[in-house]
Coordinates of C-alpha atoms in Angstrom, one line a residue:
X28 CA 0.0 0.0 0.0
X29 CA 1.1 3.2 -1.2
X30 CA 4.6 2.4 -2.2
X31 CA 7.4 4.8 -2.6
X32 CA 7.2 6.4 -6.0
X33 CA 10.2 6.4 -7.1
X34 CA 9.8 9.3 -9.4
X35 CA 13.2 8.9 -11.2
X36 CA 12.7 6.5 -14.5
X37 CA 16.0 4.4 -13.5
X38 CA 14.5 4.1 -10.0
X39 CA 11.1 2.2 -11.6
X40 CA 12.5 -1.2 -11.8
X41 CA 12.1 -0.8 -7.9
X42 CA 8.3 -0.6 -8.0
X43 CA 6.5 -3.2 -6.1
X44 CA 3.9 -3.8 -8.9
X45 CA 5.8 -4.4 -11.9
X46 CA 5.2 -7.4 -14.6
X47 CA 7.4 -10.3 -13.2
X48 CA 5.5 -9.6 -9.6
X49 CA 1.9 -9.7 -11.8
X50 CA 3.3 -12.7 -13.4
X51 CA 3.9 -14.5 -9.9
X52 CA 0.8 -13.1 -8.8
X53 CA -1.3 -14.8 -11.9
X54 CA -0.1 -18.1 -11.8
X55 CA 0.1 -18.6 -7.5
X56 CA -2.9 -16.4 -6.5
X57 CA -6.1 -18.7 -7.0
X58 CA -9.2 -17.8 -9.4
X59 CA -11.5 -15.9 -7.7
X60 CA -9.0 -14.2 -5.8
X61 CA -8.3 -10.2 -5.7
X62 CA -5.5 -8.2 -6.1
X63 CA -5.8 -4.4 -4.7
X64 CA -3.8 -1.4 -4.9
X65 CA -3.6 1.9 -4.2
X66 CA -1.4 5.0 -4.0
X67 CA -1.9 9.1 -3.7
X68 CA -0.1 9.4 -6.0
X69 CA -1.7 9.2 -9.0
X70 CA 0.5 8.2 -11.8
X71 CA 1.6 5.6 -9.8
X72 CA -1.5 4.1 -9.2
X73 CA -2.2 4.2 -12.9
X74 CA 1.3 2.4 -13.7
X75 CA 0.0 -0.6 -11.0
X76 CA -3.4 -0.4 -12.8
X77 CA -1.8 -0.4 -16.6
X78 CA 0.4 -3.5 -15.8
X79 CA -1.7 -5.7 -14.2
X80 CA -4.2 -5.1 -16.9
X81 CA -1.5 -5.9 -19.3
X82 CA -1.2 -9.2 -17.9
X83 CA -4.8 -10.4 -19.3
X84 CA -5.1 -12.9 -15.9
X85 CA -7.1 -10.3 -13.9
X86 CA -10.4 -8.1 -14.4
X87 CA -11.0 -5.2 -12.9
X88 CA -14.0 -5.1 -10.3
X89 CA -15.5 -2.5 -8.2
X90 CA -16.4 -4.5 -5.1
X91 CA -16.0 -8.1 -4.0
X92 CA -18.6 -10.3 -5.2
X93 CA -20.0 -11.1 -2.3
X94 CA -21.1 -7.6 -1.2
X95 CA -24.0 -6.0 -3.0
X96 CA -23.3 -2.6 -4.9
X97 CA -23.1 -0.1 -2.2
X98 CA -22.7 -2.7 0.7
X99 CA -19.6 -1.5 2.3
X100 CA -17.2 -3.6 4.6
X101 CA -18.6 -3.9 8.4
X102 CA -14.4 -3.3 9.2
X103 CA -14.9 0.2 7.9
X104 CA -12.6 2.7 9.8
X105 CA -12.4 6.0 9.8
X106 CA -9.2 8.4 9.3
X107 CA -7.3 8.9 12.6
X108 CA -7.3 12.9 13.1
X109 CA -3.5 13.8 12.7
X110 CA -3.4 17.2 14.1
X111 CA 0.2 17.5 13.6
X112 CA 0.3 15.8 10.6
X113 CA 2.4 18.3 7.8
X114 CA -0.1 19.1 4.9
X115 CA 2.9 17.2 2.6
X116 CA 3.3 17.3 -1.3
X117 CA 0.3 16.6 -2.7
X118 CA 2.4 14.2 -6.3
X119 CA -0.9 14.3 -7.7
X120 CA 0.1 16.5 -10.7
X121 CA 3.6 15.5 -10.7
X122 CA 5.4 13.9 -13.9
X123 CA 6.7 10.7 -12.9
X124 CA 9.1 9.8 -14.9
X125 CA 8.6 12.2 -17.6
X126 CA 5.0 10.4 -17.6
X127 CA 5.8 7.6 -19.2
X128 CA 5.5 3.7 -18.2
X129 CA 4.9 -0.1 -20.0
X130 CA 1.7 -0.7 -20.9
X131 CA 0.5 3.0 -20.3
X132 CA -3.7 3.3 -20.6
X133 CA -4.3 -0.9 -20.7
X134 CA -5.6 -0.2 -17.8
X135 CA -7.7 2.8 -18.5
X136 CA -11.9 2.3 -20.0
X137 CA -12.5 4.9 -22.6
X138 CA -9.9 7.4 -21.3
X139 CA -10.7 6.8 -17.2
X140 CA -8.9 4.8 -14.6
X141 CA -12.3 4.8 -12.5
X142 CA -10.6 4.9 -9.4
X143 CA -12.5 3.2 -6.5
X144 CA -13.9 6.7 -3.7
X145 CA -13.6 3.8 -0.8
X146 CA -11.6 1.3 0.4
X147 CA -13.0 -2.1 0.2
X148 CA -11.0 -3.8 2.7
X149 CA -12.1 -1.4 5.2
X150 CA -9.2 -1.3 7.0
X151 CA -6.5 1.8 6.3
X152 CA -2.9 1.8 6.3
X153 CA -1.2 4.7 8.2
X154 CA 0.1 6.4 5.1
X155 CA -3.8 5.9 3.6
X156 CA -5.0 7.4 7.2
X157 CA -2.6 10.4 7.1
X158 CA -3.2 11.1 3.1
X159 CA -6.9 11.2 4.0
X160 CA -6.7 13.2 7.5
X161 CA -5.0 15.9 4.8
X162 CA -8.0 15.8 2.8
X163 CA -6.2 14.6 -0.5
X164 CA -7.0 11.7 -2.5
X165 CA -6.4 8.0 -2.2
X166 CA -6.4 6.4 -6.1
X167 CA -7.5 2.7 -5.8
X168 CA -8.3 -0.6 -7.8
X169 CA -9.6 -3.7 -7.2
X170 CA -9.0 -6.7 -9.4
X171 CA -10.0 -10.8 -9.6
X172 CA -8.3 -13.0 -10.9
X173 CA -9.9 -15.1 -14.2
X174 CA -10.5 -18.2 -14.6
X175 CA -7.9 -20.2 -16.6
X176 CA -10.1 -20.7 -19.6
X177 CA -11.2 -16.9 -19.4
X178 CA -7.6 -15.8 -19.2
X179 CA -6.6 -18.4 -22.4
X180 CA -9.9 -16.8 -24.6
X181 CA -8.7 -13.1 -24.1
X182 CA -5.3 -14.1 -24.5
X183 CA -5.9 -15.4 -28.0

């Protein structure tokens, strides 16, 4: 969660979501089972998005599919005040990397990442506490992993 940005290009090799960690991630994580990430920094979160949709092993969702549209997680926490929390650089503008990335936009629908307004864990990391305590944004996406006859068809 909310991984270091590494905003220099030779520094990006470093990123915890990157396609040999997708790979791993497509053939050990079961089908049926999620992958989620999220950043506040938005370009980042849009390079996670971009390669896992590159891999064509995982769909993107908008909930788990056990929970109705709308149901929210019973775990659902609110942001711990931070009074002396430093507003911070808010990278959402910034150009990582000179904006570029693999598989930039296969993860994007029609021009939009859709990013998801709540956790659906319900449970926050400190850094997604503190980023929301400062009122700026969290950028997040859920996926599922296909089934192995899914994956094949799309893949051909």
């Amino acid at each position: 969660q909310c991984p270091d940005p590494l905003f220099k290009k030779k520094h990006q090799k470093r990123r915890m979501v990157n396609d040999k960690v997708v790979q791993e991630l497509s053939v050990g994580l079961a089908p049926g089972g999620y992958v989620f990430v999220q950043s506040d920094v938005e370009q980042v979160a849009m390079q996670m998005v971009d390669t896992i949709a590159a891999n064509g092993n995982f769909d993107r969702v908008d909930r788990f599919a056990d929970r109705a549209p709308g149901q929210e997680s019973s775990k659902q926490i609110a942001p711990i005040a931070r009074p002396h929390a430093t507003m911070g650089k808010d990278f959402q503008d910034h150009n990582v990397a000179g904006g570029e990335w693999d598989h930039k936009g296969a993860g994007a629908v029609e021009g939009s990442y859709n990013w998801l307004a709540d956790n659906p864990i319900g449970l926050m990391s400190e850094r997604e506490s503190s980023t929301l305590s400062r009122g700026l944004p969290m950028f997040r996406a859920l996926f599922v992993r296909k089934e192995p006859e899914v994956a094949a068809k799309a893949a051909a």
